[in-house]
Coordinates of C-alpha atoms in Angstrom, one line a residue:
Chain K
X1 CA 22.9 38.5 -7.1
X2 CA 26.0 37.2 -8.5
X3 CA 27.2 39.0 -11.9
X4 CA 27.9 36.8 -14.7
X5 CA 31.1 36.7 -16.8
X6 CA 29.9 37.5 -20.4
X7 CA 33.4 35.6 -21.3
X8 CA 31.8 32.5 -20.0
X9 CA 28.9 33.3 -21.6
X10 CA 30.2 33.2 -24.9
X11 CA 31.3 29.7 -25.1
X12 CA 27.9 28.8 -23.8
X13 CA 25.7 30.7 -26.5
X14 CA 27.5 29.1 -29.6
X15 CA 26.2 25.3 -27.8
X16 CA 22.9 25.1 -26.4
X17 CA 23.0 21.3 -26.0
X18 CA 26.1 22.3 -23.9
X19 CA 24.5 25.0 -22.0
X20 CA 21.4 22.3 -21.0
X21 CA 23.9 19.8 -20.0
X22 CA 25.6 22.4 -17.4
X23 CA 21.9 23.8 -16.2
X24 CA 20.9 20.1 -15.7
X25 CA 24.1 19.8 -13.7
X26 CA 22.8 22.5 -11.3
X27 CA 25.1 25.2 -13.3
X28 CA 23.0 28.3 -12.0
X29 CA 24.9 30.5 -14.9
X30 CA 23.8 28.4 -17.6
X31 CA 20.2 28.0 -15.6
X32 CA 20.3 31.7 -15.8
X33 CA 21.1 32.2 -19.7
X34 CA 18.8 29.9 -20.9
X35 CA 16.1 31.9 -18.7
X36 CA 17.5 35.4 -20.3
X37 CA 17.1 33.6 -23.5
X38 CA 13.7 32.4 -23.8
X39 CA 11.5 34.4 -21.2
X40 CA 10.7 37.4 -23.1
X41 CA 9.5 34.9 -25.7
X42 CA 7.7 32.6 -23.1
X43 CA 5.7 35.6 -21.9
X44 CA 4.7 36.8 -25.2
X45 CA 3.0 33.5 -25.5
X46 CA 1.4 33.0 -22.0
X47 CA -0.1 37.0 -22.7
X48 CA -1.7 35.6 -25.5
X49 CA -3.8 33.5 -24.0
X50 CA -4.1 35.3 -20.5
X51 CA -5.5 38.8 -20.3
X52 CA -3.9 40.1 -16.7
X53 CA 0.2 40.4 -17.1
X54 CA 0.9 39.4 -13.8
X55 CA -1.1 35.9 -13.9
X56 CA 1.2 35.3 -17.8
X57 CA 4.1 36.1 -15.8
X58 CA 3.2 34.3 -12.9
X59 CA 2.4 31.0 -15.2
X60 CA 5.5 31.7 -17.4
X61 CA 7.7 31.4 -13.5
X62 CA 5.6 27.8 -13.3
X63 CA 6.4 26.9 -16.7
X64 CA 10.2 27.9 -16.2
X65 CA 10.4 25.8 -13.0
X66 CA 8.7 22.7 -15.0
X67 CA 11.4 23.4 -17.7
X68 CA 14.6 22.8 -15.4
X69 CA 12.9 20.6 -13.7
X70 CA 12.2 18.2 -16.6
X71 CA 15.0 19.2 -18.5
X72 CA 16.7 15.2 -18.7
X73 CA 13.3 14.5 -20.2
X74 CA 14.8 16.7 -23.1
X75 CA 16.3 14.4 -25.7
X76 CA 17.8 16.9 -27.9
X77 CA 15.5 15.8 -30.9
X78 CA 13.7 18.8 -32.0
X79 CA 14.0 22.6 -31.3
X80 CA 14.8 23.5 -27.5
X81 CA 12.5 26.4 -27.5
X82 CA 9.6 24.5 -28.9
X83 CA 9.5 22.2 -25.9
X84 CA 9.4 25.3 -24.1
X85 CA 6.4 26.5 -25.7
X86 CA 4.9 23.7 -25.3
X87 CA 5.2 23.1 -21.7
X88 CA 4.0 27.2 -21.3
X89 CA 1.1 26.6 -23.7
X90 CA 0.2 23.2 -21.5
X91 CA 0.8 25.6 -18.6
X92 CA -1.5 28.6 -19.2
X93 CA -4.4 25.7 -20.3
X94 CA -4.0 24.3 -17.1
X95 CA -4.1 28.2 -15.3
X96 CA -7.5 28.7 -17.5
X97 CA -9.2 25.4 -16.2
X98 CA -8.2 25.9 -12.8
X99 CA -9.5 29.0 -12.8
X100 CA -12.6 28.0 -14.9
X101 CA -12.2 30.8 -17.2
X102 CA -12.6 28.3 -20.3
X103 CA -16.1 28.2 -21.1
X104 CA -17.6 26.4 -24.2
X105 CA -21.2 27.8 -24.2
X106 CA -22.6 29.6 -27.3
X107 CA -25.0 31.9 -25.1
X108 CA -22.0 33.3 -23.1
X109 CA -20.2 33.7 -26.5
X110 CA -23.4 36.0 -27.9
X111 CA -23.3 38.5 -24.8
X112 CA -19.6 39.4 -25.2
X113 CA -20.3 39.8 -29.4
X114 CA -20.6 43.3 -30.0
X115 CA -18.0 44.5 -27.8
X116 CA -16.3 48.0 -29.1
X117 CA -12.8 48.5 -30.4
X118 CA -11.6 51.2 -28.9
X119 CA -8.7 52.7 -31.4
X120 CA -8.9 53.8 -34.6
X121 CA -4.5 53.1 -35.0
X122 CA -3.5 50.0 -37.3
X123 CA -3.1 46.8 -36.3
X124 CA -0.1 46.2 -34.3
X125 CA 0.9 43.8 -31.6
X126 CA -1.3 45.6 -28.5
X127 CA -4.3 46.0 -31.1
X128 CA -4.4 43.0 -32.3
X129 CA -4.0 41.5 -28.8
X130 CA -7.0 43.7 -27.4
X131 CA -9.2 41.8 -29.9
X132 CA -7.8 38.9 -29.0
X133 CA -8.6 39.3 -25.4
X134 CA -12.1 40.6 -26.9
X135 CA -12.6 36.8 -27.8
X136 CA -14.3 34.1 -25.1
X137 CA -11.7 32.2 -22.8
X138 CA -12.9 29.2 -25.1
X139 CA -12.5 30.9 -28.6
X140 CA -9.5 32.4 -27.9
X141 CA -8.0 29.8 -26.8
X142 CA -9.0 27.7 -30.0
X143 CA -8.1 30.8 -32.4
X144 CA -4.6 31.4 -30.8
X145 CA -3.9 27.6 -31.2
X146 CA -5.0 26.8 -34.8
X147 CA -3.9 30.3 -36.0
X148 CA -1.1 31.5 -34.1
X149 CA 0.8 28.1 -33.2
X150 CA -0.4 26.3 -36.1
X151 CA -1.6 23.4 -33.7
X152 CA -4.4 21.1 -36.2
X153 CA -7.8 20.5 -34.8
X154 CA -7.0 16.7 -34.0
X155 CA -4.0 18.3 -31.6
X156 CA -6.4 21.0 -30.0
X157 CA -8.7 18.0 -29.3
X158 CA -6.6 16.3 -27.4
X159 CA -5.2 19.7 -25.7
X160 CA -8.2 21.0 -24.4
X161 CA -9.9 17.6 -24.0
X162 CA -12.6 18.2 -26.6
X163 CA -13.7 16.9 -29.7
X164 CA -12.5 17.9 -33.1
X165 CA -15.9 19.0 -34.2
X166 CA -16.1 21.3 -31.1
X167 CA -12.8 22.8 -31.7
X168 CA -14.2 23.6 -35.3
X169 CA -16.5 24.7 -34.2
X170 CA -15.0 27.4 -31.3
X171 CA -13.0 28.2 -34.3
X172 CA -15.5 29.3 -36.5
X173 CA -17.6 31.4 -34.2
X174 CA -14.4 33.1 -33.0
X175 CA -13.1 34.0 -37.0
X176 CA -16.8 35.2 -37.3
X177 CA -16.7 37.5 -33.8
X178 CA -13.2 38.5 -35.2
X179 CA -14.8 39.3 -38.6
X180 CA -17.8 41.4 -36.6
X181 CA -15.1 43.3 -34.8
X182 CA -13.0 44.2 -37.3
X183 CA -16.0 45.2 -39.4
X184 CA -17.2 47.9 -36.5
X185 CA -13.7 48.8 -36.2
X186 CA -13.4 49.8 -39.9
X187 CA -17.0 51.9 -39.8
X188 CA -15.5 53.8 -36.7
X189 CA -12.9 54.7 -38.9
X190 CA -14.9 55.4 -41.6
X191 CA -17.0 57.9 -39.5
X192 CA -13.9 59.1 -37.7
X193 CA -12.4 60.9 -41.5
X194 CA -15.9 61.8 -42.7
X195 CA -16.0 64.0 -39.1
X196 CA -13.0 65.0 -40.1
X197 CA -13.5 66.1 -43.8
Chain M
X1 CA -8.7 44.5 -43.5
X2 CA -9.9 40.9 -44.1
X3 CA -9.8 38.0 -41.3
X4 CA -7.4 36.2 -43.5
X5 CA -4.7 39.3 -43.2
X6 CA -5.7 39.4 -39.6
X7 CA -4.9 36.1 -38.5
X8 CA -1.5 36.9 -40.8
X9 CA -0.6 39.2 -38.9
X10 CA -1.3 37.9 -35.4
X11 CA 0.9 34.8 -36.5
X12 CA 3.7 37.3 -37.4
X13 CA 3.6 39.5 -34.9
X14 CA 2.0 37.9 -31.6
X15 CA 3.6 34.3 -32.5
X16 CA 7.6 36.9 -32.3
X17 CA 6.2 39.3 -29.9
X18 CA 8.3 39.4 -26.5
X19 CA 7.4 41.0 -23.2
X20 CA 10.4 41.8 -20.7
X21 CA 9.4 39.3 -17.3
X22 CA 9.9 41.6 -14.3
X23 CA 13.0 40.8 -12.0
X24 CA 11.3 39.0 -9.3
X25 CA 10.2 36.1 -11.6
X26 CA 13.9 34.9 -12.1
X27 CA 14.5 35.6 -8.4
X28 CA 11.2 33.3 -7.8
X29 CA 12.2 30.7 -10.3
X30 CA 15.9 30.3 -9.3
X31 CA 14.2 29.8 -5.4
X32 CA 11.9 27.2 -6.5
X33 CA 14.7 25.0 -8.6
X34 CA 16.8 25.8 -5.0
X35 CA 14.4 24.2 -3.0
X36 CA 13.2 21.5 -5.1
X37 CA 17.0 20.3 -4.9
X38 CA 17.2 20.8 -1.1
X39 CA 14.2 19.2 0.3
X40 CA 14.8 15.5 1.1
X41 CA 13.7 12.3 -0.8
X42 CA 9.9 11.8 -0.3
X43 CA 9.3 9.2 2.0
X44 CA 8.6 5.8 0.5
X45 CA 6.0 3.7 1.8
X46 CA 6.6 0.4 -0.4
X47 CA 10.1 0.3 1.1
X48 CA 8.8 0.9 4.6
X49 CA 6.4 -1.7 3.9
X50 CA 8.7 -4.1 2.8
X51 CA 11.1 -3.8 5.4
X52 CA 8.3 -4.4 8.1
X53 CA 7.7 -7.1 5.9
X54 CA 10.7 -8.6 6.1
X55 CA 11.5 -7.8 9.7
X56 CA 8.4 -9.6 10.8
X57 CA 9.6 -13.0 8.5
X58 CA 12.5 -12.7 10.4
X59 CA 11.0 -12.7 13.5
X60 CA 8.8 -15.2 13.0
X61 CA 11.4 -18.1 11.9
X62 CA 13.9 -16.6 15.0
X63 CA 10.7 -17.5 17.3
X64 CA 9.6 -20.8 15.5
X65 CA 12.9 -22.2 15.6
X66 CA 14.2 -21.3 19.2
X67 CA 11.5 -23.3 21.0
X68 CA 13.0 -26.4 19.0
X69 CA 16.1 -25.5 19.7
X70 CA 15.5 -25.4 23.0
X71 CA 14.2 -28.5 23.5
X72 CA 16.5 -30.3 21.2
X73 CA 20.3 -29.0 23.6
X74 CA 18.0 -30.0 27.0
X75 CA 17.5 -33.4 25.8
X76 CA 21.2 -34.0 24.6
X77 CA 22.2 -32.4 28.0
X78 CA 19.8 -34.3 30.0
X79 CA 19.5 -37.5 27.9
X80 CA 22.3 -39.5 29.3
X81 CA 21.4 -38.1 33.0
X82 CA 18.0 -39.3 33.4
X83 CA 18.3 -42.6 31.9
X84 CA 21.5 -43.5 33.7
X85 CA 20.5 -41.6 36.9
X86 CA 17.7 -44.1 37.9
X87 CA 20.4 -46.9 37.2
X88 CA 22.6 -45.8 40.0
X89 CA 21.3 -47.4 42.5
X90 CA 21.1 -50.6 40.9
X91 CA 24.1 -50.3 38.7
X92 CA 26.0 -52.8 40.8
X93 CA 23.3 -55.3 40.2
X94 CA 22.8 -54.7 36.5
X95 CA 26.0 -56.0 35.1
X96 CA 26.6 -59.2 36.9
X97 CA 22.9 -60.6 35.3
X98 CA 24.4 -61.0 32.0
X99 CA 25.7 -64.3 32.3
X100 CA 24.2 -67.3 33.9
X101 CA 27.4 -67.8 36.1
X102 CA 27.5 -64.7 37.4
X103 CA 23.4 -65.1 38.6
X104 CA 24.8 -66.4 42.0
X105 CA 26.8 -63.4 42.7
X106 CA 24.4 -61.2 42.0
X107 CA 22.1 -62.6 44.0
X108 CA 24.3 -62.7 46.8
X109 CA 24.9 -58.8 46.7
X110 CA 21.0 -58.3 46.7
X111 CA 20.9 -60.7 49.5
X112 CA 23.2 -58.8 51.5
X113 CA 22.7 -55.3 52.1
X114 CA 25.4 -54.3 54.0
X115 CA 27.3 -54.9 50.8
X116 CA 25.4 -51.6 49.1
X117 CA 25.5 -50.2 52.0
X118 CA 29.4 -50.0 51.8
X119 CA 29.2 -49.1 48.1
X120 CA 26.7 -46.5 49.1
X121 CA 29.1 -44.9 51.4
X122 CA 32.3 -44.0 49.4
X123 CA 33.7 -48.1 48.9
X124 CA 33.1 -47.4 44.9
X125 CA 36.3 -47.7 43.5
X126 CA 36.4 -51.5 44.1
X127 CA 32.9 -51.5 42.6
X128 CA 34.2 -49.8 39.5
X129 CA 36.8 -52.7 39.1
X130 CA 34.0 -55.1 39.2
X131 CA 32.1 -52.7 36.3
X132 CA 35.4 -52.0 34.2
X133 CA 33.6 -53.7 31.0
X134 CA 30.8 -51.2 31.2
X135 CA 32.6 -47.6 32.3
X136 CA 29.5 -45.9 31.0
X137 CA 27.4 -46.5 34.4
X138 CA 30.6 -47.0 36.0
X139 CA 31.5 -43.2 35.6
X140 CA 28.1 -42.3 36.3
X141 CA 27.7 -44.4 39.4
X142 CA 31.1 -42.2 40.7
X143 CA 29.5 -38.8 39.6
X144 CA 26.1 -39.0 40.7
X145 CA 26.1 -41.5 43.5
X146 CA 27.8 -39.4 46.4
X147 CA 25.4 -36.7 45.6
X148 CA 22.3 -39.0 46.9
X149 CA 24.4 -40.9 49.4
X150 CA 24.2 -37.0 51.1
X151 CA 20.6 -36.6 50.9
X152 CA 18.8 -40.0 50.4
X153 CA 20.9 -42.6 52.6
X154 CA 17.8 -43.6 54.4
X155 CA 15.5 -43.5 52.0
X156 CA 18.2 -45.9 50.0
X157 CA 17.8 -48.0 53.2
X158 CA 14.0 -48.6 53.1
X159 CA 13.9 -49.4 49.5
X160 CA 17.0 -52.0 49.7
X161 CA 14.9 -54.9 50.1
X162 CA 12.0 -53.7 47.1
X163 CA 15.2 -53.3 45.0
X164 CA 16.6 -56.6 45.8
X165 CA 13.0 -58.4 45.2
X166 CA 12.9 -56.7 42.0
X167 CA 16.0 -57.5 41.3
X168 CA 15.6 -61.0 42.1
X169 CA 12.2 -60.8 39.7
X170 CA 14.4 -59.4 36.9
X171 CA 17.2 -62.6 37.4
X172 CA 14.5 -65.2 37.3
X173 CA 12.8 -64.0 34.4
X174 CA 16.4 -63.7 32.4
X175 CA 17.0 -67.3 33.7
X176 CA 13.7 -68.3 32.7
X177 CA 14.1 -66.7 28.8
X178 CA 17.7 -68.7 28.9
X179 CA 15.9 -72.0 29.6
X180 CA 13.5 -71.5 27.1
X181 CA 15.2 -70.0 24.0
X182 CA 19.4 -70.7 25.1
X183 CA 20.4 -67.3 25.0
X184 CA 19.1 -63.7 25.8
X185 CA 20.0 -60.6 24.1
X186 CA 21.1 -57.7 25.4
X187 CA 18.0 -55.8 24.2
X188 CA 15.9 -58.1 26.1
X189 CA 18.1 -57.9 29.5
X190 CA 17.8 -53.8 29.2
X191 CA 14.2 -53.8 28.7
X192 CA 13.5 -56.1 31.2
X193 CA 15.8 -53.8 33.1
X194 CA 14.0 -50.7 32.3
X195 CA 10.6 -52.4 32.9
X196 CA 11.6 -53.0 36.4
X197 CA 13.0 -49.5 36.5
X198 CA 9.8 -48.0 35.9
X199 CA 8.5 -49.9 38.3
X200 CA 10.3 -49.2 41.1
X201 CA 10.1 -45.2 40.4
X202 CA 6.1 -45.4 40.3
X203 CA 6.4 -47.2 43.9
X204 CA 9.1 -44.7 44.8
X205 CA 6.6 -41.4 44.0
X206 CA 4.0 -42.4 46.6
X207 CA 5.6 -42.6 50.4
X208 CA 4.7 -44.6 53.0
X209 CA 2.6 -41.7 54.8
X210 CA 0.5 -41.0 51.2
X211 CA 2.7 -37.8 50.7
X212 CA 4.6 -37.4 47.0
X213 CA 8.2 -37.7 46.8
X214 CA 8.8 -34.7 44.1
X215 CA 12.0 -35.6 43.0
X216 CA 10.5 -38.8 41.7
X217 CA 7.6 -37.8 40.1
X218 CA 10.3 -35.2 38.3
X219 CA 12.4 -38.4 37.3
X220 CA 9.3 -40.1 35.9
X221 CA 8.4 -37.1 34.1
X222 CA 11.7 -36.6 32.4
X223 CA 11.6 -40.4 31.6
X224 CA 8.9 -40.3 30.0
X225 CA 9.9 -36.8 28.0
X226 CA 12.7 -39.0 26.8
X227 CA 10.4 -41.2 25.3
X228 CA 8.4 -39.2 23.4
X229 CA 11.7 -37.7 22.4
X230 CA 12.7 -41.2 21.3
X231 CA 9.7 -41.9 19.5
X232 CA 10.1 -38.5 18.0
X233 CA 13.1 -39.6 16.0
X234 CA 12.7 -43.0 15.2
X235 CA 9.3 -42.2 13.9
X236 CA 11.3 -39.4 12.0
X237 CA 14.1 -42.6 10.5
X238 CA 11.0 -44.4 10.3
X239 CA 9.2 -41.8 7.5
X240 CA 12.9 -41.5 6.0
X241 CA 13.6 -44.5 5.4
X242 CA 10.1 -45.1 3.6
X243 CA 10.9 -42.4 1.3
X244 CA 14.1 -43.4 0.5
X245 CA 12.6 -47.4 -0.4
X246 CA 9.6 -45.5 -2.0
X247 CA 12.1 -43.4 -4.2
X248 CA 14.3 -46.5 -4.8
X249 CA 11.3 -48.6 -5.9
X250 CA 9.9 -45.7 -8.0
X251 CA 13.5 -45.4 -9.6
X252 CA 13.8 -49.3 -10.5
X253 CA 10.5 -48.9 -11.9

């Protein structure tokens, strides 16, 4: 693969709206540095709402390609990296319906409740991902929106093609499985210093 | 912990979390955008459509129009030829009617054969001093008359004395529209002309032995395209010029 001046990188970095113009041109350097810039980011967010790595990483490559694909639709009038968030959160909703892993039944919800934490470590990124995952297809995908994003319940709506009620809904049950999980996590914890003492 | 720390801390930390993508995926990305760019223009049916569309309109006006076309050059090529072709063999004869004085002369060339005869074979240049005032038939009697004179010198032969008995029909009918109304147009000396024309060719078609002369029958049949072709534009003047009195009239109103 051919190596990339970091001089002419430089001069890119300080203008994004420059670097977009040159990757729309077909500039494969700029193409490249905008990738480098925003994948790692891009994949964080597809993991959050897919479980398996290699299916994020494989959505984030879709998303990426709709990116420079699209990128005259890109009118400079908010933040560049939010209209790539968007298009990988569009992206990864589109990977869960084709997939049919988005399931809005409250029975299906009930069988996956109790489900074990399996550390006893704070909360960091991995943790708190793992209970994420814990969540239904169709509560997670509610959760990570309103909570995570900061999408409103009219914008999930529309998202996921359901009503707002329903996305309330999703919401509440997942906050309450969340709640559950976090509960058993602290009595394992609990249990886990009295054996100790 | 509480759920509201919780979901605290998954905005901090999961909504700034980043995960290294493996190699291949700008390898696979860069690939796609490659190809994307490379593979040719989809193929566009609406312009393919439109095209045949056009094409066929085209077509159709080339085809509609070249029949009429056709028609309308053989007519001004044959026009002239088929109505002065018939006139050939009289053409000596048709002037000299005009006037009353000339009646007698006329006669007497219908009388005597042996004066078409010599006309018939190659004597035409005196003839065409007779017919200086009309160099129309004159030039057509010196074009068209030696090709017959080859082929149809007998057939000229048998028919001299019908022609002369119509022409002697045609003289006494002119005289006869002179007695009654003074003078006779030249409108009513061609058609008479014409009628005995028509007359002679249907007599010409059939032969003696009941067998069809062809070349005849093709003369009539060309005659009488003319007409149509005739009525065809006079019936066309015809419908313009009542539209152009209608639009007058509808103006002055």
């Amino acid at each position: 693969m051919k190596k990339i001046n970091p001089l002419k990188i430089i001069p890119f970095y300080k203008n994004e709206k420059v670097l977009i113009k040159r990757a729309i041109s077909g500039n494969r350097e700029a193409q490249k540095w905008l990738y480098d810039s925003f994948a790692p980011k891009m994949l964080g967010v597809c993991r959050q709402y897919i479980k398996d790595l290699q299916f994020a990483e494989d959505v984030m490559i879709e998303g990426f390609v709709k990116v420079f694909r699209h990128l005259e639709g890109f009118k400079h009038e908010g933040s560049f990296e939010g209209w790539i968030r968007r298009i990988m959160i569009r992206e990864c909703i589109s990977h869960l319906r084709k997939r049919q892993f988005v399931v809005y039944d409250d029975e299906v919800f009930e069988k996956n409740h109790m489900e074990t934490t399996p550390t006893g470590e704070p909360l960091d990124e991995n943790h708190m991902q793992y209970l994420i995952d814990g969540l239904p297809e169709g509560y997670k995908m509610v959760f990570v929106l309103y909570s995570v994003e900061g999408y409103k319940h009219a914008e999930i709506a529309e998202m996921l093609s359901i009503s707002e009620n329903t996305s309330k809904s999703q919401l509440f049950k997942a906050r309450r499985m969340l709640r559950d999980k976090l509960r058993a996590l602290e009595m394992r914890e609990a249990r886990n210093i009295s054996n100790k003492a | 912990m509480e759920l509201n720390e919780l979901e605290k801390l998954a905005r901090e930390k999961l909504g700034s979390r980043e995960i290294r993508p493996s190699d291949r995926a700008w390898t696979e990305v860069a690939g796609r955008i490659d190809h994307q760019k490379k593979s040719p223009k989809r193929f566009k049916p609406w312009y393919a459509a439109a095209a045949v569309l056009i094409g066929l309109i085209i077509g159709s006006m080339v085809l509609l129009n070249k029949p009429e076309m056709a028609v309308g050059t053989e007519e001004i090529v044959n026009t002239p030829l088929n109505e002065e072709a018939p006139a050939e063999a009289k053409a000596p004869q048709d002037i000299p009617p005009k006037t009353a004085e000339t009646n007698p002369v006329v006669l007497a060339e219908t009388e005597e054969p042996s004066e078409e005869n010599q006309v018939l074979t190659g004597e035409l240049h005196e003839e065409d001093e007779i017919l200086d005032d009309n160099q129309q038939i004159a030039t057509v009697v010196e074009t068209e008359t030696p090709v017959e004179l080859g082929t149809d010198i007998s057939l000229l032969d048998e028919e001299d004395s019908v022609i002369a008995s119509k022409v002697a029909e045609v003289v006494s009918q002119v005289a006869l529209l002179e007695q009654n109304d003074g003078t006779v147009s030249d409108a009513e000396v061609d058609s008479l002309l014409r009628k005995a024309q028509e007359e002679l060719l249907k007599e010409r078609i059939f032969r003696k032995d009941n067998s069809v002369d062809a070349v005849a029958l093709l003369n009539e049949v060309e005659a009488e395209l003319d007409q149509t072709f005739r009525d065809r534009i006079f019936e066309k003047l015809k419908t313009g010029f009542i539209k152009v009195r209608t639009a007058v009239a509808d103006r002055n109103n």
